[in-house]
Short mmCIF file of C-alpha atoms in Angstrom, two decimals:
data_model
loop_
_atom_site.label_atom_id
_atom_site.label_comp_id
_atom_site.label_asym_id
_atom_site.label_seq_id
_atom_site.Cartn_x
_atom_site.Cartn_y
_atom_site.Cartn_z
CA MET F 175 0.19 0.43 -0.01
CA GLY F 176 1.39 3.28 -0.98
CA LEU F 177 1.52 6.03 1.40
CA PRO F 178 -1.58 8.66 2.02
CA SER F 179 -1.07 11.53 -0.21
CA HIS F 180 -1.00 15.00 1.84
CA ARG F 181 -1.44 17.07 -0.90
CA LYS F 182 -3.69 19.98 -0.43
CA ARG F 183 -6.90 19.78 -2.78
CA ALA F 184 -6.52 23.10 -5.40
CA SER F 185 -9.49 25.11 -4.16
CA PRO F 186 -11.67 26.26 -6.97
CA GLY F 187 -12.05 29.48 -5.98
CA ARG F 188 -8.31 30.21 -5.61
CA ASP F 189 -6.17 28.50 -8.16
CA GLY F 190 -8.34 28.67 -10.87
CA PRO F 191 -8.92 32.85 -11.08
CA ALA F 192 -5.46 33.06 -10.09
CA MET F 193 -4.35 31.44 -12.82
CA SER F 194 -6.98 33.16 -15.48
CA LEU F 195 -5.37 36.32 -13.99
CA THR F 196 -2.02 35.62 -14.81
CA ILE F 197 -2.76 34.98 -18.31
CA LEU F 198 -4.49 37.95 -18.85
CA LEU F 199 -1.74 39.93 -17.02
CA VAL F 200 0.49 37.94 -19.95
CA LEU F 201 -1.78 38.73 -22.50
CA VAL F 202 -2.10 42.29 -22.10
CA VAL F 203 1.68 42.96 -21.76
CA ILE F 204 2.29 41.04 -24.93
CA PHE F 205 -0.56 43.25 -26.43
CA SER F 206 1.21 46.27 -25.26
CA PHE F 207 4.63 45.76 -26.27
CA GLY F 208 3.61 43.79 -29.69
CA PHE F 209 1.69 47.11 -30.82
CA GLY F 210 4.05 49.35 -29.01
CA HIS F 211 6.63 48.33 -31.02
CA LEU F 212 4.23 48.69 -34.31
CA LEU F 213 3.41 51.78 -33.38
CA THR F 214 6.84 53.10 -32.94
CA ARG F 215 7.96 51.52 -36.13
CA TYR F 216 5.79 52.11 -38.40
CA VAL F 217 2.94 54.56 -37.08
CA SER F 218 4.27 57.16 -34.67
CA ARG F 219 5.98 59.04 -37.47
CA TYR F 220 3.01 59.71 -39.59
CA ILE F 221 0.55 60.56 -37.02
CA ALA F 222 0.13 60.56 -33.39
CA LEU F 223 -2.29 58.34 -31.64
CA SER F 224 -4.88 59.92 -28.96
CA GLY F 225 -4.30 56.52 -26.57
CA ALA F 226 -8.56 56.49 -26.56
CA GLU F 227 -8.00 52.93 -28.16
CA TYR F 228 -5.70 52.07 -25.48
CA LEU F 229 -8.34 53.48 -22.82
CA LEU F 230 -11.25 51.64 -24.16
CA VAL F 231 -9.61 47.56 -24.08
CA GLY F 232 -9.01 48.75 -20.49
CA VAL F 233 -13.04 49.52 -19.95
CA LEU F 234 -13.51 46.44 -21.77
CA ILE F 235 -11.67 43.74 -19.47
CA GLY F 236 -12.29 45.82 -16.38
CA PRO F 237 -15.00 45.36 -13.66
CA GLN F 238 -17.50 47.99 -15.40
CA VAL F 239 -18.35 46.02 -18.39
CA PRO F 240 -19.35 41.87 -18.92
CA PRO F 241 -17.49 39.49 -18.68
CA ARG F 242 -15.63 41.60 -15.88
CA LEU F 243 -12.12 39.84 -17.05
CA MET F 244 -10.59 41.72 -14.47
CA THR F 245 -12.71 42.05 -11.47
CA ALA F 246 -12.41 44.42 -8.96
CA GLU F 247 -10.13 42.11 -6.38
CA SER F 248 -7.89 41.36 -9.49
CA LEU F 249 -7.06 44.80 -9.98
CA THR F 250 -6.14 44.70 -6.06
CA ARG F 251 -3.77 42.15 -6.33
CA LEU F 252 -2.28 43.91 -9.27
CA GLU F 253 -1.37 46.89 -7.39
CA PRO F 254 1.94 45.60 -7.22
CA PHE F 255 2.52 45.76 -11.22
CA ILE F 256 0.60 48.91 -11.59
CA ALA F 257 3.32 50.42 -8.79
CA LEU F 258 5.92 49.34 -10.89
CA LEU F 259 4.77 50.42 -14.29
CA LEU F 260 4.50 53.85 -12.11
CA GLY F 261 7.97 53.54 -11.09
CA LEU F 262 9.19 52.68 -14.77
CA VAL F 263 7.41 56.18 -15.68
CA GLY F 264 9.04 57.97 -13.20
CA PHE F 265 12.81 56.65 -13.66
CA VAL F 266 12.61 57.09 -17.25
CA VAL F 267 11.58 60.75 -16.89
CA ALA F 268 13.86 61.00 -14.20
CA LEU F 269 16.82 60.04 -16.72
CA HIS F 270 15.83 63.04 -18.95
CA THR F 271 16.85 66.09 -16.71
CA ARG F 272 20.24 66.50 -16.76
CA ASP F 273 19.69 67.93 -20.00
CA VAL F 274 17.38 70.52 -19.55
CA PHE F 275 19.43 73.22 -17.74
CA ARG F 276 21.70 73.73 -20.44
CA ASN F 277 19.79 76.91 -21.16
CA VAL F 278 18.56 78.45 -17.87
CA ARG F 279 16.44 81.00 -18.99
CA ASN F 280 14.52 78.06 -21.37
CA GLY F 281 14.21 75.90 -18.34
CA LEU F 282 13.04 78.90 -15.75
CA ALA F 283 10.44 79.96 -18.54
CA GLY F 284 8.97 76.66 -18.82
CA LEU F 285 8.99 75.75 -15.00
CA MET F 286 7.07 78.90 -14.24
CA SER F 287 4.56 78.49 -16.93
CA ALA F 288 3.70 74.87 -15.20
CA ILE F 289 3.66 76.02 -12.17
CA LEU F 290 1.01 78.68 -12.85
CA VAL F 291 -1.23 75.99 -14.92
CA LEU F 292 -0.96 73.73 -11.85
CA VAL F 293 -2.08 76.84 -9.12
CA THR F 294 -4.81 77.66 -11.67
CA VAL F 295 -6.11 74.44 -12.37
CA ALA F 296 -5.84 73.28 -8.42
CA GLY F 297 -7.98 76.28 -7.59
CA ALA F 298 -10.77 75.71 -9.79
CA MET F 299 -10.60 71.98 -8.95
CA LEU F 300 -10.61 72.69 -4.92
CA PHE F 301 -13.91 75.14 -5.70
CA LEU F 302 -15.76 72.63 -7.08
CA ALA F 303 -14.66 70.02 -4.68
CA ASP F 304 -15.43 72.05 -1.73
CA ARG F 305 -19.30 72.30 -3.36
CA LEU F 306 -19.52 68.61 -4.85
CA LEU F 307 -17.82 66.05 -3.02
CA PRO F 308 -18.04 65.20 0.19
CA PRO F 309 -14.36 65.01 2.15
CA THR F 310 -12.86 61.72 3.40
CA PRO F 311 -13.61 60.87 7.24
CA GLU F 312 -10.51 60.97 8.49
CA ALA F 313 -10.32 64.73 6.66
CA LEU F 314 -9.55 67.76 8.90
CA THR F 315 -11.53 71.17 7.92
CA PHE F 316 -10.30 74.53 8.41
CA HIS F 317 -12.18 77.58 9.28
CA TRP F 318 -10.96 81.04 8.55
CA GLU F 319 -13.40 83.99 9.07
CA VAL F 320 -12.72 87.06 6.40
CA VAL F 321 -15.19 89.19 6.88
CA ARG F 322 -18.10 89.76 9.34
CA THR F 323 -20.94 92.01 9.80
CA SER F 324 -23.94 92.28 12.40
CA GLN F 325 -26.01 89.82 10.24
CA HIS F 326 -23.74 87.63 8.09
CA ALA F 327 -19.89 86.50 8.07
CA LEU F 328 -17.70 85.37 5.15
CA VAL F 329 -15.88 82.53 6.13
CA PHE F 330 -13.50 80.75 4.03
CA ARG F 331 -13.50 77.01 4.76
CA LEU F 332 -10.52 74.50 3.60
CA THR F 333 -10.56 70.63 3.60
CA THR F 334 -7.36 68.29 3.69
CA SER F 335 -8.52 65.74 1.30
CA HIS F 336 -10.08 68.41 -1.08
CA VAL F 337 -6.54 70.17 -1.13
CA TRP F 338 -5.00 66.88 -1.84
CA MET F 339 -7.36 66.05 -4.89
CA ALA F 340 -6.95 69.56 -6.30
CA LEU F 341 -3.11 69.18 -6.19
CA ALA F 342 -3.33 66.12 -7.93
CA LEU F 343 -4.98 67.18 -10.26
CA GLY F 344 -3.57 70.52 -11.42
CA ALA F 345 -0.13 68.41 -11.28
CA ALA F 346 -1.82 66.54 -14.02
CA ALA F 347 -2.92 69.56 -15.85
CA CYS F 348 0.79 70.70 -15.77
CA VAL F 349 2.10 68.04 -17.36
CA ALA F 350 3.21 68.59 -21.11
CA SER F 351 4.17 65.01 -23.28
CA PRO F 352 8.09 65.60 -24.21
CA PHE F 353 7.35 62.28 -26.16
CA VAL F 354 5.02 63.92 -28.23
CA ILE F 355 7.09 66.79 -28.91
CA GLU F 356 10.35 65.05 -29.65
CA SER F 357 8.00 62.69 -32.43
CA ALA F 358 6.77 65.98 -33.79
CA ALA F 359 10.08 67.25 -33.91
CA LYS F 360 11.87 64.09 -35.56
CA MET F 361 9.05 64.12 -38.11
CA LEU F 362 9.27 67.90 -39.28
CA LYS F 363 13.15 67.46 -38.35
CA ALA F 364 12.79 70.36 -36.43
CA GLN F 365 15.84 71.99 -34.99
CA GLY F 366 15.69 75.63 -32.82
CA PRO F 367 15.24 77.58 -29.76
CA VAL F 368 11.27 76.97 -30.13
CA THR F 369 11.99 73.29 -30.12
CA ASP F 370 14.53 73.32 -27.57
CA LEU F 371 12.20 75.23 -25.35
CA LEU F 372 9.26 73.15 -25.92
CA ARG F 373 11.26 70.24 -24.86
CA GLY F 374 12.68 71.35 -21.60
CA ALA F 375 9.73 73.12 -20.51
CA ALA F 376 7.64 69.59 -20.89
CA THR F 377 10.27 67.63 -19.04
CA LEU F 378 10.27 69.96 -16.09
CA SER F 379 6.89 70.19 -16.21
CA GLN F 380 6.29 66.20 -15.82
CA VAL F 381 9.37 66.44 -13.05
CA LEU F 382 7.06 69.14 -11.18
CA ALA F 383 4.13 67.06 -11.30
CA VAL F 384 5.73 63.76 -9.92
CA VAL F 385 7.24 66.16 -6.98
CA VAL F 386 3.93 67.49 -6.06
CA VAL F 387 2.12 64.65 -6.20
CA GLY F 388 4.99 63.20 -3.70
CA VAL F 389 4.53 65.86 -1.23
CA ALA F 390 1.07 65.95 -1.75
CA VAL F 391 0.79 61.81 -0.89
CA ALA F 392 3.29 61.87 2.06
CA THR F 393 1.34 64.60 3.15
CA ALA F 394 -2.02 63.13 3.10
CA ARG F 395 -0.35 59.75 4.52
CA SER F 396 2.43 61.00 7.08
CA ALA F 397 0.12 60.33 10.34
CA ASP F 398 -1.79 57.36 8.64
CA THR F 399 -1.56 54.65 11.13
CA ALA F 400 -2.27 51.90 7.92
CA THR F 401 1.23 52.32 6.58
CA GLY F 402 2.32 51.16 9.73
CA VAL F 403 4.86 53.64 10.50
CA GLY F 404 3.82 56.46 11.88
CA LEU F 405 5.97 59.45 9.94
CA SER F 406 5.71 62.98 9.92
CA VAL F 407 5.09 65.02 6.75
CA GLY F 408 9.58 65.77 6.82
CA MET F 409 10.06 62.21 7.93
CA ALA F 410 8.04 60.69 5.09
CA LEU F 411 9.39 62.97 2.38
CA ALA F 412 13.12 61.90 3.63
CA THR F 413 12.47 58.55 3.89
CA ALA F 414 11.26 58.56 -0.07
CA ALA F 415 13.89 60.82 -1.14
CA VAL F 416 16.71 58.85 1.25
CA VAL F 417 15.11 55.31 -0.86
CA GLY F 418 15.24 56.84 -4.23
CA VAL F 419 18.91 58.34 -3.78
CA VAL F 420 19.71 54.62 -1.91
CA CYS F 421 18.12 52.61 -4.92
CA GLY F 422 20.07 54.79 -7.49
CA LEU F 423 23.88 54.67 -5.63
CA LEU F 424 22.98 50.78 -5.68
CA PHE F 425 22.70 51.13 -9.25
CA THR F 426 25.54 52.65 -10.22
CA LEU F 427 27.81 50.60 -7.83
CA PHE F 428 26.62 47.01 -9.14
CA ILE F 429 26.61 48.02 -12.42
CA GLY F 430 30.36 49.66 -12.58
CA GLN F 431 31.97 48.70 -15.37
CA GLU F 432 29.08 46.79 -16.70
CA LYS F 433 29.03 46.66 -20.68
CA ASP F 434 26.11 44.07 -21.24
CA ALA F 435 22.96 45.88 -22.39
CA VAL F 436 20.88 42.83 -20.83
CA ARG F 437 22.57 43.29 -17.16
CA ILE F 438 22.17 46.87 -17.25
CA PHE F 439 18.36 46.28 -18.04
CA LEU F 440 17.97 43.79 -15.13
CA ALA F 441 19.78 46.30 -13.29
CA THR F 442 17.41 48.71 -14.02
CA ALA F 443 14.22 46.76 -13.25
CA GLY F 444 15.53 45.79 -10.00
CA ALA F 445 15.98 48.78 -8.78
CA VAL F 446 12.65 50.23 -9.73
CA ILE F 447 10.91 47.38 -8.47
CA PHE F 448 12.84 47.93 -5.25
CA ALA F 449 12.12 51.51 -5.09
CA SER F 450 8.40 51.14 -6.02
CA GLY F 451 8.16 48.22 -3.45
CA VAL F 452 9.45 50.19 -0.66
CA GLY F 453 7.18 53.27 -1.76
CA THR F 454 4.18 51.68 -1.58
CA ALA F 455 4.50 49.93 1.88
CA LEU F 456 5.19 52.87 3.35
CA GLY F 457 1.90 54.54 1.77
CA LEU F 458 4.17 57.02 -0.66
CA SER F 459 4.08 57.56 -4.53
CA PRO F 460 6.21 55.23 -6.15
CA LEU F 461 6.46 58.23 -9.35
CA PHE F 462 8.42 60.11 -6.77
CA VAL F 463 10.64 57.46 -5.09
CA ASN F 464 11.74 56.33 -8.47
CA LEU F 465 11.87 60.16 -9.93
CA VAL F 466 14.51 60.49 -6.99
CA ALA F 467 16.35 57.10 -7.79
CA GLY F 468 16.30 58.00 -11.55
CA VAL F 469 17.72 61.50 -11.05
CA THR F 470 20.34 60.36 -8.92
CA VAL F 471 21.49 57.22 -11.64
CA ALA F 472 21.50 60.41 -14.02
CA LEU F 473 23.86 62.34 -12.02
CA THR F 474 26.13 59.15 -10.96
CA SER F 475 26.22 56.55 -13.39
CA ARG F 476 28.34 56.63 -16.62
CA HIS F 477 25.86 54.26 -18.66
CA ALA F 478 23.43 57.26 -17.81
CA GLN F 479 22.81 58.16 -21.43
CA ARG F 480 23.21 54.16 -22.50
CA LEU F 481 20.12 53.57 -20.48
CA ARG F 482 17.81 55.93 -21.43
CA ASP F 483 17.99 54.89 -24.87
CA GLU F 484 17.78 51.70 -23.57
CA LEU F 485 14.38 52.94 -22.03
CA ASP F 486 12.87 55.09 -24.13
CA ARG F 487 12.22 52.13 -26.18
CA LEU F 488 9.39 51.33 -23.46
CA GLN F 489 7.70 54.66 -24.10
CA HIS F 490 5.06 53.05 -26.31
CA PRO F 491 4.65 50.14 -24.34
CA LEU F 492 4.41 51.80 -20.95
CA PHE F 493 1.86 54.11 -22.33
CA VAL F 494 -0.09 50.99 -23.60
CA LEU F 495 -0.22 49.34 -19.96
CA VAL F 496 -0.91 52.56 -18.09
CA MET F 497 -3.91 53.55 -20.27
CA ILE F 498 -5.06 50.04 -20.31
CA PHE F 499 -4.85 49.79 -16.64
CA ALA F 500 -6.67 53.52 -16.04
CA GLY F 501 -9.41 52.14 -17.61
CA ALA F 502 -9.96 48.99 -16.12
CA LEU F 503 -9.48 50.91 -12.83
CA TRP F 504 -11.82 53.65 -14.06
CA SER F 505 -15.47 54.06 -12.90
CA PRO F 506 -18.51 56.38 -14.33
CA VAL F 507 -19.52 58.94 -12.13
CA SER F 508 -22.92 61.27 -12.32
CA GLY F 509 -24.57 63.81 -12.45
CA TRP F 510 -22.73 67.63 -11.95
CA VAL F 511 -19.34 65.57 -10.76
CA TRP F 512 -19.18 65.53 -14.70
CA LEU F 513 -17.87 69.42 -14.37
CA PHE F 514 -14.84 68.67 -13.08
CA PRO F 515 -13.34 67.11 -16.78
CA ILE F 516 -14.88 70.10 -18.41
CA THR F 517 -13.51 72.78 -16.05
CA TYR F 518 -10.17 71.01 -15.93
CA PHE F 519 -10.24 71.19 -19.93
CA VAL F 520 -11.32 74.63 -20.64
CA VAL F 521 -9.02 76.11 -17.33
CA ARG F 522 -6.12 73.76 -18.47
CA TYR F 523 -6.83 74.59 -22.04
CA VAL F 524 -6.38 78.90 -21.33
CA ALA F 525 -4.09 78.89 -18.75
CA ARG F 526 -1.53 76.72 -20.89
CA ARG F 527 -1.55 79.08 -23.89
CA ALA F 528 -1.57 82.45 -21.47
CA PHE F 529 0.87 81.50 -19.04
CA THR F 530 3.21 79.99 -21.12
CA ARG F 531 3.39 83.14 -23.70
CA ALA F 532 3.90 85.26 -20.58
CA SER F 533 6.61 83.36 -19.13
CA VAL F 534 8.46 83.19 -22.33
CA ARG F 535 8.24 87.07 -22.67
CA ILE F 536 9.26 87.46 -19.23
CA LEU F 537 12.43 84.89 -18.92
CA ALA F 538 13.07 83.41 -22.50
CA PRO F 539 15.58 85.39 -25.00
CA THR F 540 13.59 87.14 -27.45
CA GLN F 541 14.08 84.95 -30.17
CA VAL F 542 11.78 82.27 -28.48
CA LEU F 543 8.66 84.48 -28.18
CA SER F 544 6.34 83.31 -30.44
CA THR F 545 2.77 83.92 -29.78
CA ARG F 546 1.26 80.47 -29.93
CA ILE F 547 4.11 78.64 -28.16
CA GLY F 548 1.64 77.68 -25.43
CA LYS F 549 -0.19 75.54 -28.14
CA GLY F 550 3.04 73.64 -28.21
CA LEU F 551 2.34 72.58 -24.70
CA LEU F 552 -1.17 70.82 -25.11
CA ALA F 553 -0.25 67.59 -25.53
CA GLN F 554 -0.24 65.28 -21.77
CA GLY F 555 0.33 61.66 -22.65
CA THR F 556 1.41 59.15 -20.49
CA MET F 557 2.66 61.14 -17.22
CA ALA F 558 -1.07 63.01 -16.74
CA VAL F 559 -2.44 59.54 -17.07
CA ALA F 560 0.24 57.73 -14.51
CA VAL F 561 -0.64 60.75 -12.40
CA GLY F 562 -4.18 60.05 -11.91
CA VAL F 563 -3.76 56.44 -11.20
CA ASP F 564 -0.93 57.11 -8.82
CA PHE F 565 -3.24 59.14 -6.83
CA SER F 566 -6.45 56.88 -6.98
CA GLN F 567 -4.51 54.55 -5.67
CA ARG F 568 -3.68 56.02 -2.55
CA PHE F 569 -6.96 57.83 -2.18
CA PRO F 570 -9.79 55.77 -3.84
CA HIS F 571 -12.45 57.70 -2.13
CA TYR F 572 -11.63 60.03 -5.12
CA ALA F 573 -10.67 58.04 -7.82
CA SER F 574 -13.69 58.14 -9.73
CA ALA F 575 -13.77 61.83 -9.98
CA VAL F 576 -10.21 61.49 -10.25
CA LEU F 577 -9.61 59.43 -12.94
CA THR F 578 -12.44 60.72 -15.13
CA THR F 579 -11.11 64.18 -15.10
CA VAL F 580 -7.76 63.02 -15.89
CA LEU F 581 -8.57 60.68 -18.81
CA ILE F 582 -11.13 62.94 -20.48
CA GLY F 583 -9.16 65.94 -20.26
CA THR F 584 -5.78 64.05 -21.56
CA LEU F 585 -7.70 62.24 -24.25
CA VAL F 586 -9.64 65.70 -25.44
CA SER F 587 -6.53 67.55 -25.79
CA ASP F 588 -4.56 65.18 -27.37
CA LEU F 589 -7.35 64.77 -30.19
CA TRP F 590 -5.75 68.03 -31.64
CA SER F 591 -2.32 68.92 -29.38
CA ALA F 592 0.15 67.14 -32.38
CA ARG F 593 -1.52 69.06 -35.39
CA ALA F 594 -1.11 72.49 -32.89
CA LEU F 595 2.53 71.70 -31.78
CA ARG F 596 3.35 71.39 -36.01
CA ALA F 597 1.57 74.83 -36.43
CA VAL F 598 3.71 76.42 -33.37
CA LEU F 599 7.17 74.78 -35.37
CA LEU F 600 6.08 75.59 -38.98
CA ASP F 601 5.23 79.21 -37.71
CA ALA F 602 8.90 79.35 -36.01
CA GLY F 603 10.36 78.65 -39.29
CA GLU F 604 12.49 75.73 -37.33
CA SER F 605 11.09 72.24 -39.60
CA SER F 606 13.25 71.37 -42.88
CA ASP F 607 11.42 72.42 -45.89
CA GLU F 608 12.31 68.68 -47.22
CA ALA F 609 9.71 67.57 -44.07
CA ILE F 610 6.89 69.84 -45.03
CA PRO F 611 4.54 69.28 -47.64
CA ALA F 612 4.60 71.70 -50.87
CA SER F 613 1.44 72.53 -50.21
CA THR F 614 1.75 73.96 -46.75
CA ARG F 615 5.26 75.48 -47.32
CA ARG F 616 5.42 79.27 -46.90
CA ALA F 617 6.33 81.12 -50.03
CA PRO F 618 10.19 83.13 -49.06
CA SER F 619 9.25 86.84 -47.78
CA PRO F 620 10.60 89.56 -50.06
#
């Protein structure tokens, strides 16, 4: 007689769905990399896609639409993978920061315009949130009496949860996509001060967005016992910065004189995974932690340029994956909450055009001045969506409103941002004649 078997019988409620989730995740990743490669090689040089098609894929496989291939429980189990995606986005952005201060005045103009857009949109979102959305149960509310008469009083009210939400939406709004600008510049063979200013302004806008979201998340979570560590605001930010710096330095030390591209890539993945995991465990933003790690690598590693070139190939797959998971995480809003995406788009469009032109006029060289330069920074791309996903993962109370606002605002902006960007570059006269169709070339000045 054989010995009795002590193997546990497979639970139909566990192993089956887990295997299905694994297969689905593998298929989504394969689709993202395969389709992203096709876009990079054949399509991106001719047209700019809005990302609506990937968002639709995410909605169709998410919990909102039958057969619900990804349930809410499945998405919860995939949070570490989503954090890894966000970390990669932050790391890739950080590797480009080294070049943006070659022209300090251009960099300051781009940073100033991004700050003004962020503050303006955040103010509009805070006004709406105070009137349309209830605060979270743990939120603090402050009242300031501005004016009082014998019968009336003007009181300014501020709720902390509304402030964090407004800052996240403002951070998403200030983002411009350097990838879209680079694609348009390659397509038109554009070179010159306007092209350089747009590149630098877009990169700095992404850095600003990540920093603001990182500070907001750290501040909001600093006293939250759910993180397992009672950290003050300063300690939370210091922890995020230290983790990022340590990961970046470990990467530099581990790679050393290594020349093998595969090992460099694997070391990068390890650093991003570790930084994302620690940041998530402490309730911090993986975007912010990996931004610090990426900046450290950019400043200390001799492989920074090579690594940047390698990771730039992941731009399209990352974009596809982030959009798919954003669609899967999205849930519809109702009623007056639809005012958020409408207000977000309108205020951002006006603020981006006005403040970019004003900042360039004040800070940038005179040869960069263009009446339409703000239109060159309308495209948002992956980072704006990543900011929305990052905030929603940590503040599920506002996930529906934030994702609806960011996704609709990003998609609508990206519909005509590529055409507006091309118009800016053509108007600046920085496009090569060979790249411009004969029907659109301007006649030479007499």
